[in-house]
XYZ file of C-alpha atoms in Angstrom:
425
model
C -103.405 -38.144 59.072
C -101.851 -41.120 57.291
C -99.364 -40.464 54.533
C -98.401 -42.658 51.630
C -95.204 -42.466 49.611
C -95.780 -43.270 45.959
C -92.986 -45.258 44.376
C -91.300 -43.384 41.478
C -91.926 -46.352 39.190
C -95.627 -46.043 39.891
C -95.589 -42.335 39.065
C -93.887 -43.134 35.768
C -96.480 -45.844 35.105
C -99.274 -43.378 35.799
C -97.857 -40.999 33.201
C -97.495 -43.869 30.731
C -101.136 -44.881 31.204
C -102.169 -41.263 30.624
C -100.407 -41.372 27.266
C -101.939 -44.754 26.366
C -105.437 -43.338 26.936
C -104.565 -40.270 24.865
C -103.154 -42.495 22.106
C -106.381 -44.505 22.002
C -108.444 -41.341 21.655
C -106.068 -40.021 18.993
C -106.275 -43.171 16.844
C -110.073 -43.306 17.034
C -110.291 -39.626 16.038
C -107.968 -40.160 13.071
C -110.376 -42.778 11.711
C -113.454 -40.654 12.388
C -112.224 -37.447 10.738
C -111.229 -39.357 7.596
C -114.582 -41.139 7.165
C -115.726 -38.856 4.292
C -112.455 -39.385 2.365
C -112.561 -43.136 2.995
C -116.164 -43.468 1.811
C -115.287 -41.551 -1.375
C -112.241 -43.756 -1.963
C -114.133 -47.022 -1.473
C -117.366 -45.862 -3.132
C -119.680 -47.178 -0.421
C -123.107 -45.750 0.375
C -124.037 -44.247 3.736
C -126.234 -47.245 4.495
C -123.289 -49.573 3.899
C -121.077 -47.399 6.079
C -123.633 -47.657 8.877
C -123.567 -51.432 8.630
C -119.755 -51.442 8.652
C -119.626 -49.201 11.730
C -121.950 -51.612 13.498
C -119.622 -54.430 12.479
C -116.671 -52.412 13.858
C -118.502 -52.163 17.155
C -119.221 -55.889 17.153
C -115.542 -56.642 16.569
C -114.785 -54.299 19.459
C -117.003 -56.330 21.780
C -115.194 -59.495 20.708
C -111.874 -57.813 21.430
C -113.093 -56.793 24.871
C -114.248 -60.275 25.806
C -110.988 -61.864 24.641
C -108.719 -59.247 26.206
C -110.150 -59.685 29.711
C -109.112 -63.324 30.281
C -105.796 -62.700 28.504
C -105.019 -59.774 30.814
C -105.844 -61.934 33.843
C -103.548 -64.657 32.551
C -100.590 -62.685 31.185
C -100.996 -59.255 32.780
C -102.535 -56.083 31.373
C -99.143 -54.674 30.345
C -98.665 -57.491 27.836
C -102.178 -57.094 26.436
C -101.837 -53.295 26.245
C -98.688 -53.784 24.151
C -100.397 -56.178 21.742
C -103.684 -54.258 21.540
C -102.028 -50.856 21.054
C -99.858 -52.302 18.292
C -102.879 -53.869 16.554
C -104.867 -50.646 16.840
C -101.975 -48.527 15.571
C -101.337 -50.752 12.557
C -104.992 -51.337 11.707
C -105.864 -47.617 11.697
C -104.036 -47.559 8.362
C -106.302 -50.288 6.961
C -109.337 -48.107 6.128
C -107.041 -45.696 4.272
C -105.648 -48.517 2.126
C -109.081 -50.039 1.431
C -110.243 -49.765 -2.175
C -113.657 -51.406 -1.912
C -116.339 -52.637 0.480
C -114.701 -55.996 1.242
C -111.275 -54.601 2.087
C -112.851 -51.817 4.153
C -114.953 -54.318 6.103
C -111.860 -56.384 6.935
C -109.903 -53.257 7.927
C -112.658 -51.994 10.213
C -113.075 -55.399 11.852
C -109.342 -55.438 12.689
C -109.436 -51.862 13.956
C -112.531 -52.512 16.068
C -111.015 -55.667 17.561
C -107.804 -53.877 18.517
C -109.638 -50.896 19.934
C -111.904 -53.078 22.069
C -108.956 -55.063 23.422
C -107.086 -51.834 24.179
C -110.116 -50.418 26.010
C -110.193 -53.307 28.461
C -106.445 -53.749 28.915
C -105.619 -50.069 29.436
C -108.428 -49.675 31.977
C -107.207 -52.794 33.774
C -103.722 -51.294 33.906
C -105.249 -48.008 35.121
C -106.982 -49.820 37.992
C -103.703 -51.535 38.847
C -101.929 -48.172 39.001
C -104.792 -46.605 40.961
C -104.477 -49.276 43.675
C -101.041 -47.917 44.564
C -102.365 -44.376 45.099
C -104.168 -43.033 48.143
C -106.781 -41.263 46.058
C -108.942 -41.854 42.955
C -107.173 -41.181 39.649
C -109.332 -43.065 37.131
C -111.337 -40.091 35.829
C -108.199 -38.256 34.758
C -107.257 -41.200 32.536
C -110.592 -40.937 30.754
C -110.130 -37.180 30.401
C -106.882 -37.885 28.540
C -108.814 -40.140 26.146
C -111.070 -37.184 25.335
C -108.024 -34.946 25.028
C -106.347 -37.378 22.642
C -109.483 -37.427 20.527
C -109.482 -33.636 20.408
C -105.833 -33.546 19.295
C -106.481 -36.248 16.702
C -109.428 -34.382 15.240
C -107.377 -31.179 14.954
C -104.377 -32.909 13.362
C -106.592 -34.911 11.021
C -108.430 -31.789 9.933
C -105.124 -29.944 9.429
C -103.754 -32.789 7.303
C -106.838 -32.740 5.111
C -106.682 -28.976 4.771
C -103.045 -29.304 3.707
C -104.110 -31.724 0.980
C -102.546 -34.883 2.428
C -103.765 -38.139 0.968
C -105.698 -40.228 3.489
C -103.104 -43.004 3.160
C -100.320 -40.625 4.161
C -102.237 -39.219 7.139
C -103.130 -42.630 8.514
C -99.625 -43.970 7.839
C -98.167 -41.190 9.980
C -100.735 -41.976 12.697
C -99.858 -45.686 12.560
C -96.097 -45.078 12.811
C -96.606 -42.592 15.649
C -98.831 -45.072 17.476
C -96.276 -47.875 17.184
C -93.431 -45.630 18.320
C -95.401 -44.440 21.333
C -96.378 -48.017 22.208
C -92.767 -49.231 22.107
C -91.673 -46.313 24.300
C -94.456 -46.644 26.869
C -94.997 -50.355 27.445
C -91.790 -50.914 29.490
C -92.968 -48.140 31.834
C -96.291 -49.813 32.655
C -96.679 -51.903 35.805
C -96.479 -55.688 35.569
C -99.701 -57.171 36.946
C -99.799 -60.883 36.431
C -102.537 -63.001 37.990
C -100.543 -63.535 41.179
C -99.705 -59.870 41.632
C -103.337 -58.921 41.092
C -104.379 -61.232 43.910
C -101.638 -59.835 46.107
C -102.741 -56.270 45.424
C -106.330 -57.101 46.313
C -105.432 -58.886 49.530
C -103.168 -56.049 50.645
C -105.909 -53.417 50.577
C -107.365 -52.629 53.992
C -109.528 -49.898 55.501
C -106.485 -48.530 57.285
C -103.997 -48.566 54.408
C -106.102 -48.701 51.248
C -107.229 -45.943 48.941
C -109.423 -43.126 50.212
C -108.188 -43.711 53.772
C -107.297 -40.040 54.216
C -110.063 -38.157 56.025
C -109.571 -34.387 56.172
C -109.528 -32.807 59.618
C -112.931 -31.520 60.644
C -114.863 -34.099 58.678
C -118.117 -35.002 60.384
C -118.855 -38.458 61.763
C -121.528 -39.023 59.131
C -119.085 -38.139 56.374
C -116.489 -40.433 57.924
C -118.967 -43.293 57.942
C -119.829 -42.613 54.310
C -116.172 -42.620 53.397
C -115.571 -45.817 55.342
C -118.292 -47.501 53.307
C -116.272 -46.595 50.221
C -113.112 -48.315 51.550
C -112.099 -51.722 50.276
C -112.634 -54.444 52.854
C -109.754 -56.381 54.408
C -109.145 -60.073 53.983
C -112.622 -61.281 54.987
C -114.300 -58.813 52.667
C -111.969 -59.821 49.855
C -112.777 -63.460 50.380
C -116.465 -62.782 50.108
C -116.097 -60.700 46.967
C -114.344 -63.538 45.181
C -117.347 -65.832 45.614
C -118.583 -66.482 42.096
C -122.361 -65.879 42.558
C -121.740 -62.730 44.583
C -119.244 -61.368 42.066
C -121.502 -62.237 39.137
C -124.352 -60.220 40.633
C -122.003 -57.300 41.206
C -120.697 -57.456 37.636
C -124.249 -57.547 36.274
C -125.257 -54.530 38.365
C -122.216 -52.542 37.228
C -122.844 -53.543 33.618
C -126.459 -52.346 33.835
C -125.365 -48.943 35.128
C -122.632 -48.718 32.486
C -125.226 -49.548 29.815
C -127.522 -46.754 31.001
C -124.743 -44.155 31.312
C -123.197 -44.917 27.930
C -126.662 -44.966 26.353
C -127.022 -41.352 27.468
C -123.547 -40.450 26.199
C -124.355 -42.014 22.842
C -127.581 -40.037 22.570
C -125.716 -36.807 23.343
C -123.015 -37.537 20.774
C -125.369 -38.407 17.921
C -128.507 -36.367 18.601
C -127.640 -33.217 20.578
C -127.005 -31.054 17.496
C -130.156 -32.292 15.746
C -132.210 -31.799 18.893
C -131.401 -28.109 19.216
C -131.704 -27.523 15.465
C -135.099 -29.189 15.141
C -136.522 -27.864 18.399
C -135.331 -24.266 18.111
C -134.894 -23.939 14.320
C -131.271 -22.756 14.421
C -128.569 -23.065 11.755
C -126.093 -25.942 11.646
C -123.235 -23.898 13.096
C -125.278 -22.991 16.162
C -126.570 -26.544 16.474
C -123.004 -27.859 16.589
C -122.489 -25.911 19.820
C -124.776 -28.365 21.644
C -122.347 -31.268 21.420
C -119.484 -28.826 21.936
C -120.995 -27.757 25.257
C -121.587 -31.368 26.289
C -118.084 -32.607 25.393
C -116.356 -29.575 26.907
C -117.910 -30.045 30.334
C -117.500 -33.825 30.053
C -113.740 -33.428 29.581
C -113.383 -30.735 32.234
C -115.474 -32.749 34.694
C -113.225 -35.775 34.306
C -110.203 -33.697 35.255
C -111.806 -32.729 38.576
C -113.873 -35.874 39.286
C -110.980 -37.690 40.958
C -110.612 -35.035 43.652
C -114.360 -34.970 44.206
C -114.472 -38.779 44.430
C -111.652 -38.680 46.976
C -113.702 -36.268 49.081
C -117.194 -37.757 48.860
C -116.744 -41.304 47.511
C -117.563 -42.873 44.186
C -121.186 -43.702 45.064
C -121.867 -39.988 45.518
C -120.165 -39.212 42.209
C -122.520 -41.555 40.351
C -125.655 -40.726 42.348
C -125.456 -36.941 42.354
C -123.754 -36.760 38.971
C -126.595 -38.610 37.268
C -129.102 -36.505 39.187
C -127.359 -33.427 37.789
C -127.489 -34.953 34.301
C -131.213 -35.574 34.746
C -131.687 -31.902 35.615
C -129.798 -30.967 32.451
C -132.018 -33.206 30.325
C -135.187 -31.745 31.862
C -133.824 -28.295 31.069
C -133.200 -29.351 27.463
C -136.695 -30.738 27.054
C -138.382 -27.696 28.598
C -136.239 -24.952 27.041
C -137.294 -22.759 24.175
C -134.172 -20.588 24.273
C -130.802 -21.436 22.709
C -128.543 -20.375 25.628
C -130.691 -22.313 28.095
C -130.613 -25.436 25.918
C -126.832 -25.179 25.573
C -126.625 -24.839 29.343
C -128.712 -28.004 29.660
C -126.317 -29.984 27.465
C -123.352 -28.573 29.401
C -124.921 -29.614 32.721
C -125.654 -33.059 31.304
C -122.017 -33.498 30.246
C -120.736 -32.387 33.631
C -123.092 -34.742 35.452
C -122.062 -37.754 33.377
C -118.334 -37.022 33.385
C -117.334 -38.948 36.503
C -119.705 -41.906 36.294
C -118.045 -44.347 33.910
C -114.582 -44.120 35.538
C -116.107 -45.000 38.920
C -117.866 -48.024 37.417
C -114.664 -49.313 35.850
C -112.763 -48.770 39.088
C -115.421 -50.777 40.937
C -115.323 -53.548 38.332
C -111.551 -53.793 38.564
C -111.559 -54.033 42.367
C -113.937 -56.893 43.069
C -111.216 -58.725 44.960
C -110.690 -61.592 42.546
C -107.987 -62.846 40.214
C -110.286 -62.245 37.230
C -110.463 -58.458 37.440
C -109.831 -57.916 33.733
C -112.476 -60.493 32.791
C -114.972 -58.750 35.067
C -114.107 -55.426 33.444
C -114.502 -56.876 29.957
C -118.052 -57.976 30.809
C -118.941 -54.537 32.129
C -117.286 -52.900 29.127
C -119.029 -54.998 26.509
C -122.538 -54.456 27.879
C -121.836 -50.765 28.422
C -120.602 -50.504 24.852
C -123.899 -51.962 23.652
C -125.622 -49.088 25.457
C -123.471 -46.624 23.539
C -124.765 -48.188 20.322
C -128.341 -48.797 21.435
C -129.085 -45.278 22.674
C -128.834 -43.471 19.331
C -130.736 -46.279 17.600
C -133.606 -46.194 20.102
C -133.906 -42.432 19.704
C -133.936 -42.820 15.927
C -136.790 -45.319 16.107
C -138.766 -43.134 18.507
C -138.543 -40.083 16.248
C -140.932 -41.880 13.896
C -143.535 -41.616 16.660
C -142.694 -38.531 18.737
C -140.637 -35.332 18.334
C -136.911 -35.682 18.944
C -137.006 -33.530 22.082
C -139.734 -35.732 23.551
C -137.610 -38.798 22.839
C -135.046 -37.401 25.282
C -137.159 -39.038 27.979
C -135.217 -42.250 27.228
C -131.831 -40.953 28.464
C -133.676 -39.197 31.287
C -135.051 -42.534 32.507
C -131.600 -44.078 32.062
C -129.804 -41.563 34.284
C -132.536 -41.742 36.928
C -132.046 -45.513 36.944
C -128.332 -44.937 37.558
C -129.113 -42.498 40.351
C -131.370 -45.044 42.043
C -128.842 -47.894 41.854
C -125.621 -45.925 42.289
C -124.819 -48.000 45.375
C -123.674 -50.804 43.059
C -120.314 -49.036 42.613
C -119.494 -49.301 46.335
C -116.981 -52.009 47.282
C -118.503 -55.107 48.887
C -118.282 -55.058 52.648
C -118.098 -57.753 55.304
C-alpha cells in the first residue's frame, strides 16, 4: 500500500481553511439572526426586505464571478484575505443602516464579499485537498454549517442580553478581521503557475484516492481507478476549452439541482409539516432541525465514504437516498415518519455539493477558480429559485405535492452523477 507524508505546512493550511469556512458561516449567521432588529431599525416592510435579500444574492453572484479570475491570477490566498476582510467589515453595515437606501448599500457590499469568499475559500480548499491522499472537502463544508450554528447561538445570546445590534455586529466584524489576519499567512500560496504544476503532478499512481484497501474486489478497484485524476495526457485533454466548458456546464446543472433542493428544505420544511400534519410551530421547527442536523453530520463522514467508494457514488447514491426521503415526506401522515424523511433527505444531500466543487476545481486547467465561480453562481441561483418555484406552485397544488420539484431535481442528479468524475484519457 502506498503511503504519503503530508507536509506540516499543509496540515496547518488545512486547519486554517477549516476556520475560514467556519468564519464564513459565523458571519452569515450573525446577519440572519439580527434581521428582525435590523428591519425594525430601518423601518422597512417584509416585501422590501425580500427584494433586498434578492439583491444581496445578486451581489453575491457578481462577487463569485469576479473572484474566480482574480484567484486564478493572484492566487486564492490573496483573494481569501480580501474577501474575508470585506465580509467581516460589511457585516457591520446592516447594523449601522438607518433607512432603506443605506441598508441596500450595506447588503450589496456584504453579498459581494460573501460571494467572493465562497469561491476563493473553496478554491483554496481544493488546493489543500490536492496535497492529501484522501477527500477532505466535505469536512470544510461541515465547518461552515458549524460556524453558522455557533453564530446563531452567539447572536441569540447577545440579543437576550440586550446588546444593541450595532454592538453585536461590531464585535463580529472585529473578530472576523482578527481571525483573517491570523489565518491568511497559514494558507497555501497557489498562483496560476503553481496551480498548473499541481494539476500536472497528479497521476493515477501518486494522486488522491490511490490507496486501495487490501481485499478490495477487482470491480471496486476499477471503479476507484475511474475516480483517479489522469496523468499528463488526461490533463492536456481536460484543458481543452470546449471539453472543459461542457464539463463546467454539467457540474453547474447538478449544483443547481442540489442547491435547489437544499433551498426548498431550508425555507419550506417547517411549513410543509405544519400544513400537512397540522402541528404547532415548535414541532414544525423540528423538520428543518432534522434536515440540518443530518446534513452537518453527513458532511463530517462524507470524506471517508468518498475515499472508499469515489465521489460519483457519493452523488449518485446520496441523491437516491434524498429522493427516498422526499417520497417518505410526501407519503407520510405521521410526524415521526415525516421528520425521519427530512433527516434522510439531509443525509443524502450532505456529500453532494463538496464533490461537485472538488470536481470543478480539478479540471486540469489554469483557470480552476474561474471554473468554480461559474459552477458556484449557477448553483447559487438554484438555491434562490427552489423556494420561489415552490411558492408559486402552492397557488395551484398543496405544499406537500409541490415537493415533487425537489424530487425531480435529485433524481436528475442521480442520473447524471457521472459528471463529477475526472475526465479520463
